[in-house]
Amino acid sequence: MRIAVVGAGSLGTVVGALLTRGGLDVVMVDAREETVRALNENGARITGNLDVTQPVRAVSPDGMEGVYDLVVYITKSTYDEQALPQVLPHLGEDSVILTLQNGVPEEKVASFVGRERTLGGAVLWSAEQVSPGVSRMTSDPDQMGYEIGELDGRITERLEEVKGVLDHAGMGMITSNLTGTRWTKLLFNVAASGMSTALGATGGKIMESEKATDAVIYIMIETILTARALGVAMEPMRGADPGILVDIARQDIAGTRNLLDSLTGDFRDAKASMLQDLE
């Protein structure tokens, strides 16, 4: 299987390094010349909670060759209009593009490459980019997971194959409710990531502030109520139904803070990618 990891930022660097270390045929693709050069000269480097230096192959988009069976797509959504047309010529009839972007990006990706080629997934761990080709793992490596699914909820053979690929970079998990999975991840992103960006703080610093934590809780409640209004059945977050945040917050805001702290413990050292971009 020929694999292209498109977007060698904080997450893409980690995924590309681990897939390559697993013996898979991987090329990393990034539009930034300094990133491509650093990856080819120094390998993909992971620091923090994981210590890996892995030689990799990296190219700019115009260096992609032939057809890739799987494209792991981890660019920022703001670059879709430039990146997806560059990927499209390298997708065959049976190729698959797996978007691991934040948000709910599947329909936009599918509008460029076709719904029949599109899979979606949520990354359940965090990292931050230190420099081109170097990412710092801020989550527990033993908890590295991905929830992936078909747009229509079917459990397919190709989904099982992609899960097997991701198992080389953590643990792949298959969901029949991709929309619910996406909204649960979105719940965390709009609250914790937005607050991290606005305050210039890590998750831990946010949790140390009662006022900031309450703001996170209110944003999460708004997201949960929006999902309910849209008829979205959100998937559990760390084994807990996100909806309990609404019920608990109505009765005990202090208890909600404690619950949120227990659910987000792995992300205390994490810094939002939006904040990293601004810095």
PDB file of C-alpha atoms in Angstrom:
ATOM      1  CA  MET A   1       0.000   0.000   0.000  1.00  0.00           C
ATOM      2  CA  ARG A   2       1.348   3.423  -1.000  1.00  0.00           C
ATOM      3  CA  ILE A   3       0.577   6.029   1.652  1.00  0.00           C
ATOM      4  CA  ALA A   4       0.901   9.816   1.579  1.00  0.00           C
ATOM      5  CA  VAL A   5       0.667  11.828   4.790  1.00  0.00           C
ATOM      6  CA  VAL A   6      -0.351  15.285   3.599  1.00  0.00           C
ATOM      7  CA  GLY A   7       0.422  18.013   6.121  1.00  0.00           C
ATOM      8  CA  ALA A   8       3.555  17.590   8.241  1.00  0.00           C
ATOM      9  CA  GLY A   9       2.599  19.849  11.111  1.00  0.00           C
ATOM     10  CA  SER A  10       2.339  18.911  14.779  1.00  0.00           C
ATOM     11  CA  LEU A  11       0.199  15.800  14.203  1.00  0.00           C
ATOM     12  CA  GLY A  12       1.356  14.886  10.701  1.00  0.00           C
ATOM     13  CA  THR A  13       4.989  14.721  11.797  1.00  0.00           C
ATOM     14  CA  VAL A  14       4.083  12.187  14.492  1.00  0.00           C
ATOM     15  CA  VAL A  15       1.825  10.110  12.251  1.00  0.00           C
ATOM     16  CA  GLY A  16       4.327  10.062   9.384  1.00  0.00           C
ATOM     17  CA  ALA A  17       7.182   9.069  11.673  1.00  0.00           C
ATOM     18  CA  LEU A  18       5.299   6.219  13.333  1.00  0.00           C
ATOM     19  CA  LEU A  19       3.815   4.818  10.127  1.00  0.00           C
ATOM     20  CA  THR A  20       7.271   4.830   8.554  1.00  0.00           C
ATOM     21  CA  ARG A  21       8.747   3.186  11.648  1.00  0.00           C
ATOM     22  CA  GLY A  22       6.086   0.502  11.250  1.00  0.00           C
ATOM     23  CA  GLY A  23       7.590  -0.481   7.910  1.00  0.00           C
ATOM     24  CA  LEU A  24       4.893   1.024   5.694  1.00  0.00           C
ATOM     25  CA  ASP A  25       5.529   2.695   2.330  1.00  0.00           C
ATOM     26  CA  VAL A  26       5.038   6.328   3.346  1.00  0.00           C
ATOM     27  CA  VAL A  27       5.847   9.702   1.835  1.00  0.00           C
ATOM     28  CA  MET A  28       5.262  12.882   3.825  1.00  0.00           C
ATOM     29  CA  VAL A  29       3.967  15.878   1.890  1.00  0.00           C
ATOM     30  CA  ASP A  30       4.159  19.510   2.974  1.00  0.00           C
ATOM     31  CA  ALA A  31       4.008  22.829   1.137  1.00  0.00           C
ATOM     32  CA  ARG A  32       6.702  24.427   3.326  1.00  0.00           C
ATOM     33  CA  GLU A  33      10.158  23.962   1.833  1.00  0.00           C
ATOM     34  CA  GLU A  34      11.880  24.248   5.226  1.00  0.00           C
ATOM     35  CA  THR A  35       9.751  21.382   6.575  1.00  0.00           C
ATOM     36  CA  VAL A  36      10.489  19.121   3.617  1.00  0.00           C
ATOM     37  CA  ARG A  37      14.181  19.875   3.879  1.00  0.00           C
ATOM     38  CA  ALA A  38      14.282  19.269   7.643  1.00  0.00           C
ATOM     39  CA  LEU A  39      12.442  15.954   7.336  1.00  0.00           C
ATOM     40  CA  ASN A  40      14.734  14.658   4.602  1.00  0.00           C
ATOM     41  CA  GLU A  41      17.933  15.823   6.285  1.00  0.00           C
ATOM     42  CA  ASN A  42      17.148  15.095   9.947  1.00  0.00           C
ATOM     43  CA  GLY A  43      14.211  12.697   9.905  1.00  0.00           C
ATOM     44  CA  ALA A  44      10.921  13.179  11.724  1.00  0.00           C
ATOM     45  CA  ARG A  45      11.614  13.903  15.385  1.00  0.00           C
ATOM     46  CA  ILE A  46       9.175  13.332  18.257  1.00  0.00           C
ATOM     47  CA  THR A  47       9.994  14.685  21.707  1.00  0.00           C
ATOM     48  CA  GLY A  48       8.084  15.136  24.960  1.00  0.00           C
ATOM     49  CA  ASN A  49       6.202  12.032  26.063  1.00  0.00           C
ATOM     50  CA  LEU A  50       7.645  10.052  23.160  1.00  0.00           C
ATOM     51  CA  ASP A  51      11.266   9.947  22.005  1.00  0.00           C
ATOM     52  CA  VAL A  52      11.569   8.985  18.338  1.00  0.00           C
ATOM     53  CA  THR A  53      13.833  10.046  15.496  1.00  0.00           C
ATOM     54  CA  GLN A  54      12.755   8.334  12.296  1.00  0.00           C
ATOM     55  CA  PRO A  55      14.281   8.755   8.815  1.00  0.00           C
ATOM     56  CA  VAL A  56      11.457   9.596   6.395  1.00  0.00           C
ATOM     57  CA  ARG A  57      10.836  10.575   2.791  1.00  0.00           C
ATOM     58  CA  ALA A  58       9.330  14.015   2.298  1.00  0.00           C
ATOM     59  CA  VAL A  59       8.295  15.967  -0.803  1.00  0.00           C
ATOM     60  CA  SER A  60       6.469  19.164  -1.655  1.00  0.00           C
ATOM     61  CA  PRO A  61       3.071  18.735  -3.357  1.00  0.00           C
ATOM     62  CA  ASP A  62       4.612  18.989  -6.826  1.00  0.00           C
ATOM     63  CA  GLY A  63       6.916  16.106  -5.903  1.00  0.00           C
ATOM     64  CA  MET A  64       4.069  13.622  -5.438  1.00  0.00           C
ATOM     65  CA  GLU A  65       4.284  10.776  -7.942  1.00  0.00           C
ATOM     66  CA  GLY A  66       1.815   8.213  -9.185  1.00  0.00           C
ATOM     67  CA  VAL A  67      -1.274   6.997  -7.361  1.00  0.00           C
ATOM     68  CA  TYR A  68      -1.519   6.614  -3.579  1.00  0.00           C
ATOM     69  CA  ASP A  69      -3.800   3.974  -2.104  1.00  0.00           C
ATOM     70  CA  LEU A  70      -4.283   5.971   1.095  1.00  0.00           C
ATOM     71  CA  VAL A  71      -3.880   9.677   1.771  1.00  0.00           C
ATOM     72  CA  VAL A  72      -3.843  10.625   5.445  1.00  0.00           C
ATOM     73  CA  TYR A  73      -4.917  14.249   5.213  1.00  0.00           C
ATOM     74  CA  ILE A  74      -3.949  16.479   8.169  1.00  0.00           C
ATOM     75  CA  THR A  75      -3.630  19.980   6.724  1.00  0.00           C
ATOM     76  CA  LYS A  76      -5.389  22.989   8.223  1.00  0.00           C
ATOM     77  CA  SER A  77      -8.808  23.388   6.613  1.00  0.00           C
ATOM     78  CA  THR A  78      -7.848  26.913   5.537  1.00  0.00           C
ATOM     79  CA  TYR A  79      -5.512  25.308   2.977  1.00  0.00           C
ATOM     80  CA  ASP A  80      -8.074  22.912   1.466  1.00  0.00           C
ATOM     81  CA  GLU A  81      -8.598  24.984  -1.675  1.00  0.00           C
ATOM     82  CA  GLN A  82      -4.877  24.734  -2.433  1.00  0.00           C
ATOM     83  CA  ALA A  83      -4.063  21.278  -1.067  1.00  0.00           C
ATOM     84  CA  LEU A  84      -6.946  19.096  -2.247  1.00  0.00           C
ATOM     85  CA  PRO A  85      -6.607  19.928  -5.971  1.00  0.00           C
ATOM     86  CA  GLN A  86      -2.929  18.969  -5.652  1.00  0.00           C
ATOM     87  CA  VAL A  87      -3.857  15.617  -4.131  1.00  0.00           C
ATOM     88  CA  LEU A  88      -6.662  14.778  -6.553  1.00  0.00           C
ATOM     89  CA  PRO A  89      -4.462  13.733  -9.544  1.00  0.00           C
ATOM     90  CA  HIS A  90      -2.803  11.150  -7.292  1.00  0.00           C
ATOM     91  CA  LEU A  91      -6.023   9.379  -6.307  1.00  0.00           C
ATOM     92  CA  GLY A  92      -7.085   6.306  -8.222  1.00  0.00           C
ATOM     93  CA  GLU A  93     -10.570   4.877  -8.515  1.00  0.00           C
ATOM     94  CA  ASP A  94     -10.084   2.803  -5.350  1.00  0.00           C
ATOM     95  CA  SER A  95      -7.929   5.284  -3.430  1.00  0.00           C
ATOM     96  CA  VAL A  96      -9.060   6.548  -0.034  1.00  0.00           C
ATOM     97  CA  ILE A  97      -8.453   9.917   1.611  1.00  0.00           C
ATOM     98  CA  LEU A  98      -8.800   9.924   5.386  1.00  0.00           C
ATOM     99  CA  THR A  99      -9.284  13.395   6.805  1.00  0.00           C
ATOM    100  CA  LEU A 100      -8.023  13.723  10.371  1.00  0.00           C
ATOM    101  CA  GLN A 101      -8.560  17.477  10.443  1.00  0.00           C
ATOM    102  CA  ASN A 102     -10.325  19.212  13.298  1.00  0.00           C
ATOM    103  CA  GLY A 103     -13.927  20.293  12.951  1.00  0.00           C
ATOM    104  CA  VAL A 104     -16.425  18.498  10.710  1.00  0.00           C
ATOM    105  CA  PRO A 105     -14.527  18.566   7.386  1.00  0.00           C
ATOM    106  CA  GLU A 106     -15.757  15.466   5.568  1.00  0.00           C
ATOM    107  CA  GLU A 107     -18.312  17.071   3.262  1.00  0.00           C
ATOM    108  CA  LYS A 108     -15.861  19.758   2.176  1.00  0.00           C
ATOM    109  CA  VAL A 109     -13.136  17.192   1.456  1.00  0.00           C
ATOM    110  CA  ALA A 110     -15.658  15.011  -0.371  1.00  0.00           C
ATOM    111  CA  SER A 111     -16.675  17.952  -2.560  1.00  0.00           C
ATOM    112  CA  PHE A 112     -13.131  17.924  -4.009  1.00  0.00           C
ATOM    113  CA  VAL A 113     -12.334  14.192  -4.144  1.00  0.00           C
ATOM    114  CA  GLY A 114     -15.747  12.488  -4.091  1.00  0.00           C
ATOM    115  CA  ARG A 115     -17.751  10.946  -1.262  1.00  0.00           C
ATOM    116  CA  GLU A 116     -16.842   7.466  -2.453  1.00  0.00           C
ATOM    117  CA  ARG A 117     -13.172   8.171  -1.658  1.00  0.00           C
ATOM    118  CA  THR A 118     -13.662   9.975   1.667  1.00  0.00           C
ATOM    119  CA  LEU A 119     -13.278   8.631   5.195  1.00  0.00           C
ATOM    120  CA  GLY A 120     -13.248  10.739   8.338  1.00  0.00           C
ATOM    121  CA  GLY A 121     -11.682  10.425  11.733  1.00  0.00           C
ATOM    122  CA  ALA A 122     -10.927  12.170  14.993  1.00  0.00           C
ATOM    123  CA  VAL A 123      -7.453  12.281  16.544  1.00  0.00           C
ATOM    124  CA  LEU A 124      -7.724  11.600  20.276  1.00  0.00           C
ATOM    125  CA  TRP A 125      -4.293  12.861  21.315  1.00  0.00           C
ATOM    126  CA  SER A 126      -2.323  16.082  21.126  1.00  0.00           C
ATOM    127  CA  ALA A 127       1.094  17.337  20.079  1.00  0.00           C
ATOM    128  CA  GLU A 128       2.662  20.674  19.284  1.00  0.00           C
ATOM    129  CA  GLN A 129       5.187  21.582  16.630  1.00  0.00           C
ATOM    130  CA  VAL A 130       8.525  22.692  18.060  1.00  0.00           C
ATOM    131  CA  SER A 131      10.220  23.434  14.737  1.00  0.00           C
ATOM    132  CA  PRO A 132      10.027  22.119  11.157  1.00  0.00           C
ATOM    133  CA  GLY A 133      10.119  18.314  11.352  1.00  0.00           C
ATOM    134  CA  VAL A 134       9.978  18.258  15.171  1.00  0.00           C
ATOM    135  CA  SER A 135       6.828  17.679  17.244  1.00  0.00           C
ATOM    136  CA  ARG A 136       6.423  17.412  20.992  1.00  0.00           C
ATOM    137  CA  MET A 137       3.992  14.759  22.191  1.00  0.00           C
ATOM    138  CA  THR A 138       1.851  16.222  24.973  1.00  0.00           C
ATOM    139  CA  SER A 139      -0.431  13.205  25.465  1.00  0.00           C
ATOM    140  CA  ASP A 140       0.244   9.788  26.956  1.00  0.00           C
ATOM    141  CA  PRO A 141       1.533   7.619  24.041  1.00  0.00           C
ATOM    142  CA  ASP A 142      -0.357   4.639  25.458  1.00  0.00           C
ATOM    143  CA  GLN A 143      -3.589   6.579  24.929  1.00  0.00           C
ATOM    144  CA  MET A 144      -2.957   7.504  21.279  1.00  0.00           C
ATOM    145  CA  GLY A 145      -6.194   6.743  19.484  1.00  0.00           C
ATOM    146  CA  TYR A 146      -8.120   7.505  16.302  1.00  0.00           C
ATOM    147  CA  GLU A 147     -11.844   7.013  15.737  1.00  0.00           C
ATOM    148  CA  ILE A 148     -12.536   6.583  12.036  1.00  0.00           C
ATOM    149  CA  GLY A 149     -15.669   5.940  10.022  1.00  0.00           C
ATOM    150  CA  GLU A 150     -17.482   5.967   6.714  1.00  0.00           C
ATOM    151  CA  LEU A 151     -19.653   8.964   5.953  1.00  0.00           C
ATOM    152  CA  ASP A 152     -22.749   6.729   5.830  1.00  0.00           C
ATOM    153  CA  GLY A 153     -21.900   4.748   8.967  1.00  0.00           C
ATOM    154  CA  ARG A 154     -21.209   1.440   7.230  1.00  0.00           C
ATOM    155  CA  ILE A 155     -18.495  -0.864   8.542  1.00  0.00           C
ATOM    156  CA  THR A 156     -16.481  -1.703   5.448  1.00  0.00           C
ATOM    157  CA  GLU A 157     -13.432  -3.714   4.505  1.00  0.00           C
ATOM    158  CA  ARG A 158     -11.485  -0.598   3.573  1.00  0.00           C
ATOM    159  CA  LEU A 159     -12.244   0.869   6.987  1.00  0.00           C
ATOM    160  CA  GLU A 160     -10.695  -2.215   8.574  1.00  0.00           C
ATOM    161  CA  GLU A 161      -7.630  -1.820   6.332  1.00  0.00           C
ATOM    162  CA  VAL A 162      -7.173   1.829   7.295  1.00  0.00           C
ATOM    163  CA  LYS A 163      -7.581   0.925  10.962  1.00  0.00           C
ATOM    164  CA  GLY A 164      -4.731  -1.556  10.498  1.00  0.00           C
ATOM    165  CA  VAL A 165      -2.563   1.244   9.118  1.00  0.00           C
ATOM    166  CA  LEU A 166      -3.324   3.563  12.037  1.00  0.00           C
ATOM    167  CA  ASP A 167      -2.524   0.791  14.502  1.00  0.00           C
ATOM    168  CA  HIS A 168       1.126   1.480  13.626  1.00  0.00           C
ATOM    169  CA  ALA A 169       0.717   5.016  15.012  1.00  0.00           C
ATOM    170  CA  GLY A 170      -1.403   4.316  18.052  1.00  0.00           C
ATOM    171  CA  MET A 171      -4.756   2.544  18.147  1.00  0.00           C
ATOM    172  CA  GLY A 172      -7.325   2.714  15.378  1.00  0.00           C
ATOM    173  CA  MET A 173     -10.982   2.417  16.369  1.00  0.00           C
ATOM    174  CA  ILE A 174     -13.945   2.126  14.032  1.00  0.00           C
ATOM    175  CA  THR A 175     -17.179   4.024  14.599  1.00  0.00           C
ATOM    176  CA  SER A 176     -20.550   3.679  12.897  1.00  0.00           C
ATOM    177  CA  ASN A 177     -21.425   7.181  14.125  1.00  0.00           C
ATOM    178  CA  LEU A 178     -18.784   9.411  12.554  1.00  0.00           C
ATOM    179  CA  THR A 179     -20.919  12.534  12.974  1.00  0.00           C
ATOM    180  CA  GLY A 180     -21.321  11.861  16.696  1.00  0.00           C
ATOM    181  CA  THR A 181     -17.584  11.244  17.028  1.00  0.00           C
ATOM    182  CA  ARG A 182     -16.810  14.463  15.181  1.00  0.00           C
ATOM    183  CA  TRP A 183     -19.108  16.534  17.391  1.00  0.00           C
ATOM    184  CA  THR A 184     -17.586  15.099  20.563  1.00  0.00           C
ATOM    185  CA  LYS A 185     -14.120  16.102  19.336  1.00  0.00           C
ATOM    186  CA  LEU A 186     -15.545  19.461  18.238  1.00  0.00           C
ATOM    187  CA  LEU A 187     -16.878  19.891  21.765  1.00  0.00           C
ATOM    188  CA  PHE A 188     -13.331  19.800  23.080  1.00  0.00           C
ATOM    189  CA  ASN A 189     -11.866  21.909  20.276  1.00  0.00           C
ATOM    190  CA  VAL A 190     -14.304  24.818  20.472  1.00  0.00           C
ATOM    191  CA  ALA A 191     -13.965  25.006  24.239  1.00  0.00           C
ATOM    192  CA  ALA A 192     -10.442  24.067  25.284  1.00  0.00           C
ATOM    193  CA  SER A 193      -8.665  25.014  22.049  1.00  0.00           C
ATOM    194  CA  GLY A 194     -10.519  28.294  21.703  1.00  0.00           C
ATOM    195  CA  MET A 195      -9.819  29.238  25.304  1.00  0.00           C
ATOM    196  CA  SER A 196      -6.170  28.192  24.998  1.00  0.00           C
ATOM    197  CA  THR A 197      -5.838  30.494  22.000  1.00  0.00           C
ATOM    198  CA  ALA A 198      -7.682  33.423  23.570  1.00  0.00           C
ATOM    199  CA  LEU A 199      -5.710  33.257  26.817  1.00  0.00           C
ATOM    200  CA  GLY A 200      -2.353  32.131  25.445  1.00  0.00           C
ATOM    201  CA  ALA A 201      -2.403  29.227  27.877  1.00  0.00           C
ATOM    202  CA  THR A 202      -2.037  25.461  28.101  1.00  0.00           C
ATOM    203  CA  GLY A 203      -4.940  23.279  29.186  1.00  0.00           C
ATOM    204  CA  GLY A 204      -3.482  23.022  32.675  1.00  0.00           C
ATOM    205  CA  LYS A 205      -3.307  26.801  33.088  1.00  0.00           C
ATOM    206  CA  ILE A 206      -6.946  27.085  32.030  1.00  0.00           C
ATOM    207  CA  MET A 207      -8.008  24.497  34.601  1.00  0.00           C
ATOM    208  CA  GLU A 208      -6.170  26.424  37.314  1.00  0.00           C
ATOM    209  CA  SER A 209      -8.470  29.390  36.738  1.00  0.00           C
ATOM    210  CA  GLU A 210     -12.025  29.029  38.021  1.00  0.00           C
ATOM    211  CA  LYS A 211     -13.263  31.811  35.757  1.00  0.00           C
ATOM    212  CA  ALA A 212     -11.634  30.336  32.625  1.00  0.00           C
ATOM    213  CA  THR A 213     -12.894  26.850  33.490  1.00  0.00           C
ATOM    214  CA  ASP A 214     -16.446  28.160  33.877  1.00  0.00           C
ATOM    215  CA  ALA A 215     -16.167  29.810  30.451  1.00  0.00           C
ATOM    216  CA  VAL A 216     -15.080  26.461  28.991  1.00  0.00           C
ATOM    217  CA  ILE A 217     -18.064  24.758  30.622  1.00  0.00           C
ATOM    218  CA  TYR A 218     -20.544  27.288  29.213  1.00  0.00           C
ATOM    219  CA  ILE A 219     -19.071  26.933  25.721  1.00  0.00           C
ATOM    220  CA  MET A 220     -19.329  23.148  25.999  1.00  0.00           C
ATOM    221  CA  ILE A 221     -22.956  23.375  27.110  1.00  0.00           C
ATOM    222  CA  GLU A 222     -23.754  25.574  24.109  1.00  0.00           C
ATOM    223  CA  THR A 223     -22.103  23.022  21.806  1.00  0.00           C
ATOM    224  CA  ILE A 224     -23.993  20.105  23.351  1.00  0.00           C
ATOM    225  CA  LEU A 225     -27.328  21.930  23.036  1.00  0.00           C
ATOM    226  CA  THR A 226     -26.523  22.790  19.409  1.00  0.00           C
ATOM    227  CA  ALA A 227     -25.766  19.141  18.638  1.00  0.00           C
ATOM    228  CA  ARG A 228     -29.041  18.101  20.262  1.00  0.00           C
ATOM    229  CA  ALA A 229     -30.939  20.653  18.188  1.00  0.00           C
ATOM    230  CA  LEU A 230     -29.366  19.191  15.040  1.00  0.00           C
ATOM    231  CA  GLY A 231     -30.311  15.653  16.088  1.00  0.00           C
ATOM    232  CA  VAL A 232     -26.674  14.576  16.535  1.00  0.00           C
ATOM    233  CA  ALA A 233     -26.099  11.705  18.967  1.00  0.00           C
ATOM    234  CA  MET A 234     -22.707  12.584  20.427  1.00  0.00           C
ATOM    235  CA  GLU A 235     -20.315   9.752  21.238  1.00  0.00           C
ATOM    236  CA  PRO A 236     -18.956   9.288  24.790  1.00  0.00           C
ATOM    237  CA  MET A 237     -15.974  11.419  25.840  1.00  0.00           C
ATOM    238  CA  ARG A 238     -13.529   9.321  27.880  1.00  0.00           C
ATOM    239  CA  GLY A 239     -16.374   6.905  28.589  1.00  0.00           C
ATOM    240  CA  ALA A 240     -18.808   9.616  29.734  1.00  0.00           C
ATOM    241  CA  ASP A 241     -21.863  10.937  27.926  1.00  0.00           C
ATOM    242  CA  PRO A 242     -21.102  14.607  27.137  1.00  0.00           C
ATOM    243  CA  GLY A 243     -24.723  15.421  27.911  1.00  0.00           C
ATOM    244  CA  ILE A 244     -24.140  14.882  31.622  1.00  0.00           C
ATOM    245  CA  LEU A 245     -22.200  18.156  31.644  1.00  0.00           C
ATOM    246  CA  VAL A 246     -25.467  19.980  31.026  1.00  0.00           C
ATOM    247  CA  ASP A 247     -27.321  18.119  33.743  1.00  0.00           C
ATOM    248  CA  ILE A 248     -24.556  18.464  36.350  1.00  0.00           C
ATOM    249  CA  ALA A 249     -23.860  22.129  35.574  1.00  0.00           C
ATOM    250  CA  ARG A 250     -27.497  23.018  36.244  1.00  0.00           C
ATOM    251  CA  GLN A 251     -27.135  21.704  39.792  1.00  0.00           C
ATOM    252  CA  ASP A 252     -23.464  21.912  40.732  1.00  0.00           C
ATOM    253  CA  ILE A 253     -20.987  24.053  38.812  1.00  0.00           C
ATOM    254  CA  ALA A 254     -18.136  23.080  41.167  1.00  0.00           C
ATOM    255  CA  GLY A 255     -18.843  19.401  40.500  1.00  0.00           C
ATOM    256  CA  THR A 256     -18.789  20.146  36.777  1.00  0.00           C
ATOM    257  CA  ARG A 257     -15.335  21.677  37.120  1.00  0.00           C
ATOM    258  CA  ASN A 258     -14.103  18.505  38.822  1.00  0.00           C
ATOM    259  CA  LEU A 259     -15.657  16.310  36.139  1.00  0.00           C
ATOM    260  CA  LEU A 260     -14.109  18.390  33.358  1.00  0.00           C
ATOM    261  CA  ASP A 261     -10.718  18.202  35.054  1.00  0.00           C
ATOM    262  CA  SER A 262     -10.926  14.390  35.163  1.00  0.00           C
ATOM    263  CA  LEU A 263     -11.962  14.165  31.518  1.00  0.00           C
ATOM    264  CA  THR A 264      -9.167  16.385  30.197  1.00  0.00           C
ATOM    265  CA  GLY A 265      -6.229  15.315  32.356  1.00  0.00           C
ATOM    266  CA  ASP A 266      -4.102  14.163  29.396  1.00  0.00           C
ATOM    267  CA  PHE A 267      -4.380  17.582  27.787  1.00  0.00           C
ATOM    268  CA  ARG A 268      -3.102  19.668  30.699  1.00  0.00           C
ATOM    269  CA  ASP A 269       0.217  20.185  28.928  1.00  0.00           C
ATOM    270  CA  ALA A 270      -1.356  20.815  25.516  1.00  0.00           C
ATOM    271  CA  LYS A 271      -1.356  24.094  23.639  1.00  0.00           C
ATOM    272  CA  ALA A 272      -3.950  24.745  20.920  1.00  0.00           C
ATOM    273  CA  SER A 273      -2.704  24.598  17.349  1.00  0.00           C
ATOM    274  CA  MET A 274      -4.392  27.954  16.749  1.00  0.00           C
ATOM    275  CA  LEU A 275      -2.216  29.445  19.466  1.00  0.00           C
ATOM    276  CA  GLN A 276       0.855  27.788  17.958  1.00  0.00           C
ATOM    277  CA  ASP A 277       0.001  29.402  14.602  1.00  0.00           C
ATOM    278  CA  LEU A 278      -0.262  32.853  16.195  1.00  0.00           C
ATOM    279  CA  GLU A 279       3.014  32.395  18.041  1.00  0.00           C
TER     280      GLU A 279
END
